[in-house]
Amino acid sequence: MLTLLSNADIYAPEALGVGHVVLGGGKILYAGPELPKLDPALV
């Protein structure tokens, strides 16, 4: 299962601003300012 957190305050460890975070398999798969392009087979 994938989880999308939109408009999240991202820190890594310094502040990176507001963006999107995708979680899956207990890991952070993506963190960034743009929505990631996901393969429709994953959704």
Tab-separated table of N, CA and C in Angstrom:
chain	number	residue	atom	x	y	z
A	1	MET	N	0.838	-1.164	0.000
A	1	MET	CA	0.000	0.000	0.000
A	1	MET	C	0.891	1.238	0.000
A	2	LEU	N	0.511	2.234	-0.790
A	2	LEU	CA	1.219	3.508	-0.837
A	2	LEU	C	0.386	4.563	-0.129
A	3	THR	N	1.069	5.467	0.579
A	3	THR	CA	0.400	6.566	1.265
A	3	THR	C	1.013	7.867	0.781
A	4	LEU	N	0.170	8.824	0.381
A	4	LEU	CA	0.620	10.135	-0.067
A	4	LEU	C	0.265	11.170	0.983
A	5	LEU	N	1.271	11.893	1.460
A	5	LEU	CA	1.063	13.022	2.362
A	5	LEU	C	1.272	14.288	1.535
A	6	SER	N	0.231	15.067	1.356
A	6	SER	CA	0.311	16.291	0.565
A	6	SER	C	0.510	17.492	1.471
A	7	ASN	N	1.229	18.484	0.960
A	7	ASN	CA	1.462	19.740	1.677
A	7	ASN	C	2.081	19.509	3.051
A	8	ALA	N	3.057	18.618	3.104
A	8	ALA	CA	3.749	18.299	4.355
A	8	ALA	C	4.972	19.205	4.513
A	9	ASP	N	5.283	19.603	5.741
A	9	ASP	CA	6.533	20.310	6.027
A	9	ASP	C	7.640	19.262	6.043
A	10	ILE	N	8.605	19.393	5.129
A	10	ILE	CA	9.648	18.381	4.970
A	10	ILE	C	10.950	18.875	5.600
A	11	TYR	N	11.549	18.010	6.426
A	11	TYR	CA	12.832	18.279	7.075
A	11	TYR	C	13.758	17.099	6.813
A	12	ALA	N	15.046	17.387	6.441
A	12	ALA	CA	15.957	16.284	6.124
A	12	ALA	C	17.422	16.613	6.418
A	13	PRO	N	17.945	16.872	7.534
A	13	PRO	CA	17.279	17.367	8.734
A	13	PRO	C	16.952	18.853	8.652
A	14	GLU	N	17.530	19.600	7.679
A	14	GLU	CA	17.190	21.013	7.540
A	14	GLU	C	15.826	21.159	6.875
A	15	ALA	N	15.186	22.301	7.078
A	15	ALA	CA	13.862	22.546	6.495
A	15	ALA	C	13.976	22.629	4.973
A	16	LEU	N	13.168	21.836	4.270
A	16	LEU	CA	13.140	21.837	2.805
A	16	LEU	C	11.884	22.503	2.265
A	17	GLY	N	10.979	22.891	3.158
A	17	GLY	CA	9.756	23.552	2.741
A	17	GLY	C	8.588	22.594	2.677
A	18	VAL	N	7.522	23.075	2.045
A	18	VAL	CA	6.293	22.291	1.926
A	18	VAL	C	6.359	21.462	0.650
A	19	GLY	N	5.962	20.200	0.748
A	19	GLY	CA	5.992	19.323	-0.416
A	19	GLY	C	5.140	18.094	-0.200
A	20	HIS	N	5.445	17.065	-0.955
A	20	HIS	CA	4.683	15.819	-0.920
A	20	HIS	C	5.613	14.682	-0.506
A	21	VAL	N	5.066	13.728	0.255
A	21	VAL	CA	5.831	12.575	0.720
A	21	VAL	C	5.042	11.317	0.379
A	22	VAL	N	5.712	10.345	-0.243
A	22	VAL	CA	5.092	9.055	-0.547
A	22	VAL	C	5.745	8.004	0.344
A	23	LEU	N	4.903	7.250	1.069
A	23	LEU	CA	5.358	6.186	1.960
A	23	LEU	C	4.902	4.844	1.413
A	24	GLY	N	5.740	3.827	1.548
A	24	GLY	CA	5.366	2.485	1.126
A	24	GLY	C	6.325	1.469	1.701
A	25	GLY	N	5.821	0.361	2.162
A	25	GLY	CA	6.664	-0.686	2.724
A	25	GLY	C	7.427	-0.241	3.952
A	26	GLY	N	6.866	0.716	4.696
A	26	GLY	CA	7.525	1.196	5.899
A	26	GLY	C	8.688	2.142	5.638
A	27	LYS	N	8.804	2.650	4.397
A	27	LYS	CA	9.910	3.532	4.030
A	27	LYS	C	9.392	4.776	3.329
A	28	ILE	N	10.203	5.826	3.363
A	28	ILE	CA	9.914	7.021	2.573
A	28	ILE	C	10.412	6.739	1.161
A	29	LEU	N	9.504	6.740	0.197
A	29	LEU	CA	9.867	6.441	-1.183
A	29	LEU	C	10.169	7.701	-1.977
A	30	TYR	N	9.559	8.816	-1.575
A	30	TYR	CA	9.751	10.075	-2.286
A	30	TYR	C	9.423	11.222	-1.349
A	31	ALA	N	10.190	12.297	-1.440
A	31	ALA	CA	9.892	13.544	-0.742
A	31	ALA	C	10.369	14.673	-1.633
A	32	GLY	N	9.455	15.558	-2.013
A	32	GLY	CA	9.833	16.660	-2.882
A	32	GLY	C	8.694	17.618	-3.130
A	33	PRO	N	8.981	18.691	-3.860
A	33	PRO	CA	7.995	19.749	-4.073
A	33	PRO	C	6.908	19.410	-5.096
A	34	GLU	N	7.189	18.507	-6.014
A	34	GLU	CA	6.235	18.144	-7.070
A	34	GLU	C	5.608	16.791	-6.777
A	35	LEU	N	4.371	16.598	-7.226
A	35	LEU	CA	3.755	15.277	-7.109
A	35	LEU	C	4.515	14.301	-8.005
A	36	PRO	N	4.893	13.140	-7.491
A	36	PRO	CA	5.630	12.182	-8.316
A	36	PRO	C	4.714	11.525	-9.343
A	37	LYS	N	5.303	11.148	-10.467
A	37	LYS	CA	4.575	10.393	-11.487
A	37	LYS	C	4.652	8.920	-11.103
A	38	LEU	N	3.507	8.312	-10.835
A	38	LEU	CA	3.469	6.903	-10.448
A	38	LEU	C	2.939	6.059	-11.590
A	39	ASP	N	3.507	4.895	-11.767
A	39	ASP	CA	3.016	3.935	-12.742
A	39	ASP	C	1.609	3.517	-12.321
A	40	PRO	N	0.622	3.579	-13.222
A	40	PRO	CA	-0.753	3.200	-12.865
A	40	PRO	C	-0.866	1.789	-12.287
A	41	ALA	N	0.070	0.902	-12.605
A	41	ALA	CA	0.033	-0.461	-12.071
A	41	ALA	C	0.300	-0.481	-10.565
A	42	LEU	N	0.921	0.565	-10.030
A	42	LEU	CA	1.228	0.624	-8.602
A	42	LEU	C	0.058	1.115	-7.764
A	43	VAL	N	-0.847	1.816	-8.389
A	43	VAL	CA	-1.943	2.447	-7.635
A	43	VAL	C	-3.107	1.509	-7.480
